[in-house]
Amino acid sequence: MSSAVKESLQLQMTELEMLFSMFPNKGEITLHGDHTFQNIQKYLNDTDQNLPHMIEYLVSVTIDAPKVKVNLQVTLPHDYPHVTPQLFARSDALDRQQQFQLNQDLTSYITSLDLGELCIYTAVRWLQDNSISYIQNSKLYSERVPDAKTVKSLFNRMWIYSHHIYRQELRKKIFDCAKKLNLTGFCLTGKPGIICVEGIKENCEEFWHDVRYPNWKHISCKHVESGETEGNVDNLRLFQTFEDLQFQAHGDYGLRNDYHMDLGQFLEFLKAHQSEHVFQILFGVEGKCSEN
């Protein structure tokens, strides 16, 4: 791979380190992937010839008046900053139309900037300065303000089981649908395949309808957790983003796709997200985490 890509990756690492120093509080920046820094550093040091995954992370932007959060999902192509980053902003305070308009205007602003310049903090500042007008024009905001009454939001967390999840087009559909509907959670690729989505109740139900039609047969919703909160549902979420979850498979299957994921690692993941109880619901057996 060309030295230009390595130079771009080094700039991306520098920018991310700068953002961590500017947003030091827990939850302000959530990095996708446990070994992102290590894998990129190995590549830059020529100890690993495989091009690492694109850097992905989420920046939680606080809007002071009204007090809401706008989450900026960041995906950096390997050539960024010489190409435009992939950005998507979402907030439970925005209805679908205002969220679409916000992202359209954010994209227009970012593409107007000169290529070659780091621009993620610029995007964060733009959201801090401009999000209020989209929030105030949102139906969710206008329904709340006139009577000065607190709106109750219904929350769901759906646990979905599939015999397997392999196909790229299916995985793309899952991730695109979760992103469109402001859902967090994860998709565990392999055999079995597990999907968890959480967010506004209507959005979860729409996700469930969309992903299983027209012809996904070996899939079932095993469990639904419900809740109610005043206004924003973010305080009920167990996941900050919608994660691409992959664990090492048992055995050596070469190029075959028919592999079973390591459910021990999955149980550890559930435990870390206060969801250990769901293991028995999904698989019919009580999970036991390995002793360290």
Coordinates of C-alpha atoms in Angstrom, one line a residue:
M1 CA 0.0 0.0 0.0
S2 CA 1.3 3.5 -0.8
S3 CA 3.0 5.8 1.7
A4 CA 0.2 8.2 1.1
V5 CA -2.3 5.9 2.9
K6 CA 0.1 5.5 5.8
E7 CA 0.5 9.3 6.0
S8 CA -3.3 9.6 6.0
L9 CA -3.7 7.0 8.8
Q10 CA -1.1 8.8 10.9
L11 CA -3.1 12.0 10.5
Q12 CA -6.3 10.2 11.5
M13 CA -4.6 8.9 14.6
T14 CA -3.3 12.3 15.5
E15 CA -6.7 13.8 15.1
L16 CA -8.4 11.2 17.2
E17 CA -5.8 11.7 20.0
M18 CA -6.6 15.4 19.9
L19 CA -10.3 14.7 20.2
F20 CA -9.8 12.5 23.2
S21 CA -7.9 15.3 24.9
M22 CA -10.7 17.8 24.1
F23 CA -13.5 15.4 25.1
P24 CA -12.0 13.5 28.1
N25 CA -15.2 12.4 29.9
K26 CA -16.5 8.9 29.7
G27 CA -19.0 8.4 26.9
E28 CA -18.1 11.6 25.0
I29 CA -16.1 9.6 22.4
T30 CA -16.8 5.9 21.8
L31 CA -14.3 4.1 19.6
H32 CA -15.5 1.1 17.6
G33 CA -13.2 -1.9 17.9
D34 CA -11.1 -2.9 20.8
H35 CA -7.8 -3.0 19.0
T36 CA -8.1 -0.1 16.5
F37 CA -5.0 1.8 17.7
Q38 CA -2.9 -1.4 18.0
N39 CA -3.8 -2.7 14.5
I40 CA -3.1 0.7 12.8
Q41 CA 0.2 1.1 14.7
K42 CA 1.3 -2.4 13.6
Y43 CA 0.5 -1.4 10.0
L44 CA 2.4 1.8 10.3
N45 CA 5.4 0.0 11.7
D46 CA 5.3 -2.6 8.9
T47 CA 4.8 -5.4 11.4
D48 CA 1.4 -6.2 9.8
Q49 CA 0.9 -6.0 6.0
N50 CA -2.9 -6.2 6.2
L51 CA -4.6 -2.9 5.7
P52 CA -6.5 -2.2 9.0
H53 CA -10.2 -1.6 9.2
M54 CA -11.4 2.0 8.8
I55 CA -11.4 4.0 12.0
E56 CA -15.0 4.4 13.3
Y57 CA -16.1 6.2 16.4
L58 CA -19.0 8.2 17.9
V59 CA -18.8 11.7 19.3
S60 CA -21.5 12.7 21.8
V61 CA -22.2 16.4 21.3
T62 CA -24.1 18.2 24.1
I63 CA -26.5 21.0 23.0
D64 CA -27.1 23.3 26.0
A65 CA -30.5 24.9 25.2
P66 CA -32.5 22.7 25.2
K67 CA -30.3 20.2 27.0
V68 CA -30.1 17.3 24.5
K69 CA -27.4 15.2 22.9
V70 CA -26.6 14.8 19.2
N71 CA -24.4 11.8 18.4
L72 CA -22.0 12.1 15.5
Q73 CA -21.1 8.8 13.9
V74 CA -17.7 9.1 12.2
T75 CA -16.2 6.6 9.6
L76 CA -12.9 7.5 8.1
P77 CA -11.9 6.2 4.7
H78 CA -8.2 5.2 4.5
D79 CA -7.5 8.2 2.3
Y80 CA -9.1 10.8 4.7
P81 CA -8.3 13.7 5.0
H82 CA -7.7 13.7 1.2
V83 CA -11.3 12.4 0.8
T84 CA -14.4 13.4 2.6
P85 CA -15.2 11.5 5.9
Q86 CA -18.5 9.7 6.3
L87 CA -20.5 11.5 9.0
F88 CA -24.0 10.8 10.3
A89 CA -25.7 12.8 13.1
R90 CA -28.6 11.5 15.1
S91 CA -30.6 12.5 18.1
D92 CA -33.8 11.3 19.8
A93 CA -34.9 15.0 19.9
L94 CA -35.1 15.1 16.1
D95 CA -37.9 13.7 14.0
R96 CA -37.0 11.9 10.8
Q97 CA -37.4 14.9 8.5
Q98 CA -35.3 17.3 10.7
Q99 CA -32.6 14.6 11.1
F100 CA -32.5 14.1 7.3
Q101 CA -32.2 17.9 6.8
L102 CA -29.5 18.2 9.5
N103 CA -27.4 15.5 7.9
Q104 CA -27.9 17.0 4.4
D105 CA -26.7 20.4 5.5
L106 CA -23.8 18.9 7.5
T107 CA -22.7 17.0 4.5
S108 CA -23.0 20.1 2.3
Y109 CA -20.9 22.1 4.8
I110 CA -18.2 19.4 5.1
T111 CA -17.9 18.9 1.3
S112 CA -17.4 22.7 0.9
L113 CA -14.2 22.5 3.0
D114 CA -10.7 22.1 1.4
L115 CA -9.6 18.4 1.1
G116 CA -6.4 17.6 2.9
E117 CA -7.5 19.4 6.2
L118 CA -8.7 17.5 9.3
C119 CA -12.3 18.4 9.8
I120 CA -14.0 16.2 12.5
Y121 CA -13.7 18.9 15.2
T122 CA -15.0 21.4 12.6
A123 CA -18.0 19.1 12.2
V124 CA -18.6 18.9 15.9
R125 CA -18.4 22.7 16.2
W126 CA -20.9 23.0 13.4
L127 CA -23.3 20.7 15.2
Q128 CA -22.9 22.7 18.5
D129 CA -23.6 26.0 16.7
N130 CA -26.5 24.8 14.3
S131 CA -28.3 21.8 15.8
I132 CA -30.7 24.0 17.9
S133 CA -32.7 25.2 14.9
Y134 CA -33.3 21.7 13.7
I135 CA -34.4 20.5 17.2
Q136 CA -36.8 23.4 17.6
N137 CA -38.3 22.7 14.2
S138 CA -38.7 19.0 15.1
K139 CA -42.2 17.7 15.7
L140 CA -40.9 16.0 18.8
Y141 CA -39.9 19.4 20.2
S142 CA -43.0 21.2 19.2
E143 CA -45.2 18.5 20.7
R144 CA -43.4 19.0 24.0
V145 CA -43.2 22.8 24.4
P146 CA -46.8 24.2 24.1
D147 CA -48.2 22.6 27.2
A148 CA -44.9 22.5 29.1
K149 CA -45.6 18.9 29.8
T150 CA -43.0 16.2 29.8
V151 CA -43.4 13.7 26.9
K152 CA -43.3 10.0 27.8
S153 CA -41.1 8.0 25.5
L154 CA -41.6 4.2 25.1
F155 CA -38.4 2.3 24.9
N156 CA -37.7 -1.2 23.5
R157 CA -34.7 -3.5 23.4
M158 CA -35.3 -6.4 21.1
W159 CA -33.2 -9.6 21.1
I160 CA -33.3 -11.4 17.7
Y161 CA -32.0 -14.9 17.0
S162 CA -31.1 -16.2 13.5
H163 CA -29.7 -19.6 12.5
H164 CA -26.8 -17.7 10.8
I165 CA -25.8 -14.3 9.5
Y166 CA -23.2 -14.3 6.7
R167 CA -24.2 -12.5 3.5
Q168 CA -22.8 -9.1 3.1
E169 CA -25.9 -7.7 1.5
L170 CA -28.0 -8.9 4.5
R171 CA -25.5 -7.4 7.0
K172 CA -25.6 -4.1 5.0
K173 CA -29.4 -4.1 5.2
I174 CA -29.2 -4.6 9.0
F175 CA -26.8 -1.8 9.6
D176 CA -28.5 0.6 7.2
C177 CA -31.8 0.0 8.8
A178 CA -30.5 0.5 12.4
K179 CA -28.7 3.7 11.3
K180 CA -31.9 5.1 9.7
L181 CA -34.0 4.4 12.7
N182 CA -31.6 5.7 15.4
L183 CA -31.1 2.3 17.0
T184 CA -28.1 1.2 19.0
G185 CA -27.1 -2.4 19.8
F186 CA -25.1 -4.9 17.8
C187 CA -25.1 -7.6 15.0
L188 CA -23.2 -10.8 15.8
T189 CA -22.1 -12.3 12.5
G190 CA -21.7 -16.0 12.1
K191 CA -23.6 -19.1 13.3
P192 CA -25.7 -18.4 15.2
G193 CA -26.4 -14.8 14.3
I194 CA -27.7 -12.5 17.0
I195 CA -29.1 -9.0 16.6
C196 CA -29.9 -6.6 19.5
V197 CA -31.6 -3.3 18.7
E198 CA -32.7 -0.7 21.3
G199 CA -34.4 2.7 21.0
I200 CA -37.8 4.2 20.5
K201 CA -40.4 1.4 20.5
E202 CA -41.9 2.3 17.1
N203 CA -38.4 2.4 15.5
C204 CA -37.6 -1.1 16.9
E205 CA -40.8 -2.5 15.6
E206 CA -40.2 -1.0 12.2
F207 CA -36.7 -2.5 12.2
W208 CA -38.1 -5.9 13.0
H209 CA -40.6 -5.6 10.2
D210 CA -38.0 -4.4 7.6
V211 CA -35.2 -6.8 8.2
R212 CA -37.2 -10.1 8.1
Y213 CA -39.2 -9.3 5.0
P214 CA -39.6 -10.4 2.3
N215 CA -37.8 -13.8 2.8
W216 CA -35.8 -14.2 5.9
K217 CA -37.2 -17.4 7.3
H218 CA -34.9 -18.6 10.0
I219 CA -35.2 -15.7 12.4
S220 CA -37.2 -15.0 15.5
C221 CA -37.5 -12.3 18.1
K222 CA -36.7 -14.1 21.3
H223 CA -37.2 -11.4 23.9
V224 CA -38.3 -7.8 24.2
E225 CA -37.4 -5.5 27.1
S226 CA -39.6 -2.5 27.5
G227 CA -39.4 0.8 29.4
E228 CA -40.7 4.3 29.7
T229 CA -38.9 7.5 30.3
E230 CA -39.5 11.2 30.2
G231 CA -38.2 12.8 27.0
N232 CA -34.9 11.3 25.7
V233 CA -34.4 7.5 25.8
D234 CA -30.6 7.6 25.8
N235 CA -30.5 7.0 29.6
L236 CA -32.1 3.6 29.0
R237 CA -29.6 2.5 26.3
L238 CA -27.0 -0.2 27.1
F239 CA -25.1 0.4 23.9
Q240 CA -23.6 3.7 22.6
T241 CA -23.6 2.7 18.9
F242 CA -24.7 -0.2 16.6
E243 CA -21.7 -2.5 16.7
D244 CA -20.4 -5.0 14.2
L245 CA -19.7 -7.9 16.6
Q246 CA -17.4 -10.7 15.5
F247 CA -15.7 -13.3 17.7
Q248 CA -13.2 -15.9 16.8
A249 CA -14.8 -19.1 15.6
H250 CA -14.2 -22.5 17.1
G251 CA -11.8 -24.7 15.0
D252 CA -10.0 -24.2 11.8
Y253 CA -12.5 -24.1 8.9
G254 CA -10.3 -22.5 6.2
L255 CA -12.4 -20.6 3.7
R256 CA -15.7 -22.2 4.8
N257 CA -18.5 -19.9 6.0
D258 CA -20.1 -22.6 8.1
Y259 CA -18.5 -21.8 11.4
H260 CA -19.8 -21.5 15.0
M261 CA -19.0 -18.3 16.9
D262 CA -17.3 -18.5 20.3
L263 CA -20.3 -18.1 22.6
G264 CA -18.0 -17.8 25.6
Q265 CA -16.8 -14.5 24.3
F266 CA -20.3 -13.5 23.5
L267 CA -21.3 -14.2 27.1
E268 CA -18.5 -12.0 28.3
F269 CA -19.7 -9.3 26.0
L270 CA -23.3 -9.6 27.4
K271 CA -22.0 -9.5 31.0
A272 CA -20.0 -6.3 30.2
H273 CA -23.3 -4.7 29.0
Q274 CA -25.5 -5.9 31.9
S275 CA -27.3 -8.4 29.7
E276 CA -26.0 -11.8 31.0
H277 CA -29.5 -12.9 31.7
V278 CA -30.4 -12.9 28.0
F279 CA -27.9 -15.8 27.2
Q280 CA -30.3 -18.4 28.6
I281 CA -33.3 -16.8 26.8
L282 CA -31.4 -17.0 23.5
F283 CA -29.8 -20.4 23.8
G284 CA -31.8 -22.3 26.5
V285 CA -28.8 -22.9 28.7
E286 CA -27.3 -20.9 31.5
G287 CA -24.1 -19.2 30.5
K288 CA -21.0 -19.5 32.6
C289 CA -18.2 -17.0 32.1
S290 CA -14.7 -18.3 32.0
E291 CA -12.5 -17.8 35.0
N292 CA -9.5 -15.5 34.5

